[in-house]
């Protein structure tokens, strides 16, 4: 272990690497798709010069990637919010269930104690 650094378990490290590779491939796929769409758009405008078509393609790809990034960040933020809400709700439900079980066990113990006391009184 290197001093001062936290070492991750092998499974988490591999999973993180796989997630990073997947994100990289997904980003490239989005960029390639945006480039194809921009090229199709430019093909529909034959009056553009090559420089204008390249400029339009670059602008379209940048704008499209910005929109995609914003959408993904918004989605990730909302997913985090929902996770917190669900975890809080789950914790509340667990507490309520524990209280009900504890009350049920107490009721059973009271009944058993009462029945035991009644049995002792009747046995005398």
PDB file of C-alpha atoms in Angstrom:
ATOM      1  CA  UNK A   1       0.000   0.000   0.000  1.00  0.00           C
ATOM      2  CA  UNK A   2       1.276   3.451  -0.898  1.00  0.00           C
ATOM      3  CA  UNK A   3       1.516   5.790   2.078  1.00  0.00           C
ATOM      4  CA  UNK A   4      -1.255   8.371   2.235  1.00  0.00           C
ATOM      5  CA  UNK A   5      -3.389   6.827  -0.494  1.00  0.00           C
ATOM      6  CA  UNK A   6      -6.604   4.874  -0.094  1.00  0.00           C
ATOM      7  CA  UNK A   7      -6.493   1.563  -1.902  1.00  0.00           C
ATOM      8  CA  UNK A   8      -9.762   0.392  -3.409  1.00  0.00           C
ATOM      9  CA  UNK A   9     -10.790  -3.268  -3.502  1.00  0.00           C
ATOM     10  CA  UNK A  10     -10.115  -4.907  -6.873  1.00  0.00           C
ATOM     11  CA  UNK A  11     -13.826  -5.285  -7.714  1.00  0.00           C
ATOM     12  CA  UNK A  12     -14.570  -1.591  -7.221  1.00  0.00           C
ATOM     13  CA  UNK A  13     -11.497  -0.566  -9.199  1.00  0.00           C
ATOM     14  CA  UNK A  14     -12.463  -2.814 -12.125  1.00  0.00           C
ATOM     15  CA  UNK A  15     -16.045  -1.598 -12.014  1.00  0.00           C
ATOM     16  CA  UNK A  16     -14.899   2.017 -12.024  1.00  0.00           C
ATOM     17  CA  UNK A  17     -12.627   1.338 -14.981  1.00  0.00           C
ATOM     18  CA  UNK A  18     -15.473  -0.367 -16.846  1.00  0.00           C
ATOM     19  CA  UNK A  19     -17.792   2.571 -16.082  1.00  0.00           C
ATOM     20  CA  UNK A  20     -15.178   5.032 -17.305  1.00  0.00           C
ATOM     21  CA  UNK A  21     -14.625   3.055 -20.518  1.00  0.00           C
ATOM     22  CA  UNK A  22     -18.371   2.844 -21.086  1.00  0.00           C
ATOM     23  CA  UNK A  23     -18.712   6.596 -20.578  1.00  0.00           C
ATOM     24  CA  UNK A  24     -15.852   7.251 -22.995  1.00  0.00           C
ATOM     25  CA  UNK A  25     -17.434   5.049 -25.669  1.00  0.00           C
ATOM     26  CA  UNK A  26     -20.844   6.595 -25.101  1.00  0.00           C
ATOM     27  CA  UNK A  27     -19.418  10.115 -25.441  1.00  0.00           C
ATOM     28  CA  UNK A  28     -17.714   9.181 -28.688  1.00  0.00           C
ATOM     29  CA  UNK A  29     -20.910   7.609 -29.999  1.00  0.00           C
ATOM     30  CA  UNK A  30     -22.834  10.815 -29.224  1.00  0.00           C
ATOM     31  CA  UNK A  31     -20.159  12.928 -30.906  1.00  0.00           C
ATOM     32  CA  UNK A  32     -20.130  10.688 -33.996  1.00  0.00           C
ATOM     33  CA  UNK A  33     -23.930  10.802 -34.202  1.00  0.00           C
ATOM     34  CA  UNK A  34     -23.901  14.598 -33.909  1.00  0.00           C
ATOM     35  CA  UNK A  35     -21.255  14.823 -36.644  1.00  0.00           C
ATOM     36  CA  UNK A  36     -23.348  12.601 -38.955  1.00  0.00           C
ATOM     37  CA  UNK A  37     -26.430  14.749 -38.315  1.00  0.00           C
ATOM     38  CA  UNK A  38     -24.453  17.933 -39.015  1.00  0.00           C
ATOM     39  CA  UNK A  39     -23.047  16.484 -42.235  1.00  0.00           C
ATOM     40  CA  UNK A  40     -26.568  15.506 -43.343  1.00  0.00           C
ATOM     41  CA  UNK A  41     -27.727  19.035 -42.566  1.00  0.00           C
ATOM     42  CA  UNK A  42     -24.864  20.536 -44.578  1.00  0.00           C
ATOM     43  CA  UNK A  43     -25.543  18.132 -47.453  1.00  0.00           C
ATOM     44  CA  UNK A  44     -29.034  19.640 -47.679  1.00  0.00           C
ATOM     45  CA  UNK A  45     -27.491  23.099 -48.152  1.00  0.00           C
ATOM     46  CA  UNK A  46     -25.367  22.815 -51.313  1.00  0.00           C
ATOM     47  CA  UNK A  47     -24.662  26.569 -51.410  1.00  0.00           C
ATOM     48  CA  UNK A  48     -22.358  26.341 -48.357  1.00  0.00           C
ATOM     49  CA  UNK A  49     -18.665  26.498 -49.014  1.00  0.00           C
ATOM     50  CA  UNK A  50     -16.446  23.797 -47.551  1.00  0.00           C
ATOM     51  CA  UNK A  51     -15.238  26.174 -44.827  1.00  0.00           C
ATOM     52  CA  UNK A  52     -18.808  27.188 -43.980  1.00  0.00           C
ATOM     53  CA  UNK A  53     -19.916  23.551 -43.863  1.00  0.00           C
ATOM     54  CA  UNK A  54     -17.018  22.671 -41.559  1.00  0.00           C
ATOM     55  CA  UNK A  55     -17.784  25.656 -39.329  1.00  0.00           C
ATOM     56  CA  UNK A  56     -21.474  24.752 -39.194  1.00  0.00           C
ATOM     57  CA  UNK A  57     -20.616  21.112 -38.466  1.00  0.00           C
ATOM     58  CA  UNK A  58     -18.266  22.104 -35.643  1.00  0.00           C
ATOM     59  CA  UNK A  59     -20.826  24.489 -34.151  1.00  0.00           C
ATOM     60  CA  UNK A  60     -23.609  21.898 -34.367  1.00  0.00           C
ATOM     61  CA  UNK A  61     -21.471  19.181 -32.763  1.00  0.00           C
ATOM     62  CA  UNK A  62     -20.380  21.487 -29.908  1.00  0.00           C
ATOM     63  CA  UNK A  63     -23.943  22.658 -29.275  1.00  0.00           C
ATOM     64  CA  UNK A  64     -25.329  19.136 -29.407  1.00  0.00           C
ATOM     65  CA  UNK A  65     -22.694  17.869 -26.962  1.00  0.00           C
ATOM     66  CA  UNK A  66     -23.449  20.784 -24.625  1.00  0.00           C
ATOM     67  CA  UNK A  67     -27.143  19.905 -24.684  1.00  0.00           C
ATOM     68  CA  UNK A  68     -26.392  16.218 -24.114  1.00  0.00           C
ATOM     69  CA  UNK A  69     -24.052  17.051 -21.216  1.00  0.00           C
ATOM     70  CA  UNK A  70     -26.689  19.301 -19.629  1.00  0.00           C
ATOM     71  CA  UNK A  71     -29.338  16.606 -19.979  1.00  0.00           C
ATOM     72  CA  UNK A  72     -27.085  13.961 -18.437  1.00  0.00           C
ATOM     73  CA  UNK A  73     -26.104  16.229 -15.542  1.00  0.00           C
ATOM     74  CA  UNK A  74     -29.749  17.108 -14.895  1.00  0.00           C
ATOM     75  CA  UNK A  75     -30.696  13.435 -15.000  1.00  0.00           C
ATOM     76  CA  UNK A  76     -27.874  12.477 -12.627  1.00  0.00           C
ATOM     77  CA  UNK A  77     -28.849  15.272 -10.234  1.00  0.00           C
ATOM     78  CA  UNK A  78     -32.487  14.187 -10.238  1.00  0.00           C
ATOM     79  CA  UNK A  79     -31.462  10.554  -9.741  1.00  0.00           C
ATOM     80  CA  UNK A  80     -29.482  11.604  -6.664  1.00  0.00           C
ATOM     81  CA  UNK A  81     -32.452  13.542  -5.322  1.00  0.00           C
ATOM     82  CA  UNK A  82     -34.792  10.599  -5.882  1.00  0.00           C
ATOM     83  CA  UNK A  83     -32.321   8.258  -4.211  1.00  0.00           C
ATOM     84  CA  UNK A  84     -32.235  10.483  -1.114  1.00  0.00           C
ATOM     85  CA  UNK A  85     -36.041  10.691  -1.053  1.00  0.00           C
ATOM     86  CA  UNK A  86     -36.442   6.928  -1.403  1.00  0.00           C
ATOM     87  CA  UNK A  87     -33.784   6.210   1.221  1.00  0.00           C
ATOM     88  CA  UNK A  88     -35.483   8.575   3.669  1.00  0.00           C
ATOM     89  CA  UNK A  89     -38.870   6.999   2.978  1.00  0.00           C
ATOM     90  CA  UNK A  90     -37.410   3.498   3.325  1.00  0.00           C
ATOM     91  CA  UNK A  91     -35.798   4.408   6.658  1.00  0.00           C
ATOM     92  CA  UNK A  92     -39.121   5.805   7.904  1.00  0.00           C
ATOM     93  CA  UNK A  93     -40.956   2.651   6.861  1.00  0.00           C
ATOM     94  CA  UNK A  94     -38.333   0.479   8.552  1.00  0.00           C
ATOM     95  CA  UNK A  95     -38.698   2.459  11.796  1.00  0.00           C
ATOM     96  CA  UNK A  96     -42.496   2.166  11.668  1.00  0.00           C
ATOM     97  CA  UNK A  97     -42.275  -1.581  11.016  1.00  0.00           C
ATOM     98  CA  UNK A  98     -39.815  -2.028  13.886  1.00  0.00           C
ATOM     99  CA  UNK A  99     -42.152  -0.119  16.230  1.00  0.00           C
ATOM    100  CA  UNK A 100     -45.093  -2.291  15.179  1.00  0.00           C
ATOM    101  CA  UNK A 101     -43.115  -5.481  15.678  1.00  0.00           C
ATOM    102  CA  UNK A 102     -41.908  -4.301  19.083  1.00  0.00           C
ATOM    103  CA  UNK A 103     -45.492  -3.447  20.091  1.00  0.00           C
ATOM    104  CA  UNK A 104     -46.641  -6.875  18.862  1.00  0.00           C
ATOM    105  CA  UNK A 105     -43.911  -8.667  20.816  1.00  0.00           C
ATOM    106  CA  UNK A 106     -44.788  -6.658  23.926  1.00  0.00           C
ATOM    107  CA  UNK A 107     -48.455  -7.563  23.519  1.00  0.00           C
ATOM    108  CA  UNK A 108     -47.585 -11.249  23.154  1.00  0.00           C
ATOM    109  CA  UNK A 109     -45.348 -11.110  26.239  1.00  0.00           C
ATOM    110  CA  UNK A 110     -48.104  -9.411  28.249  1.00  0.00           C
ATOM    111  CA  UNK A 111     -50.573 -12.094  27.142  1.00  0.00           C
ATOM    112  CA  UNK A 112     -48.128 -14.892  27.972  1.00  0.00           C
ATOM    113  CA  UNK A 113     -47.391 -13.305  31.364  1.00  0.00           C
ATOM    114  CA  UNK A 114     -51.085 -12.897  32.083  1.00  0.00           C
ATOM    115  CA  UNK A 115     -51.842 -16.462  31.031  1.00  0.00           C
ATOM    116  CA  UNK A 116     -48.948 -17.720  33.156  1.00  0.00           C
ATOM    117  CA  UNK A 117     -50.156 -15.757  36.169  1.00  0.00           C
ATOM    118  CA  UNK A 118     -53.692 -17.053  35.625  1.00  0.00           C
ATOM    119  CA  UNK A 119     -52.392 -20.615  35.357  1.00  0.00           C
ATOM    120  CA  UNK A 120     -50.441 -20.218  38.619  1.00  0.00           C
ATOM    121  CA  UNK A 121     -53.512 -18.857  40.416  1.00  0.00           C
ATOM    122  CA  UNK A 122     -55.716 -21.653  39.150  1.00  0.00           C
ATOM    123  CA  UNK A 123     -53.131 -24.294  40.069  1.00  0.00           C
ATOM    124  CA  UNK A 124     -53.218 -23.306  43.773  1.00  0.00           C
TER     125      UNK A 124
END
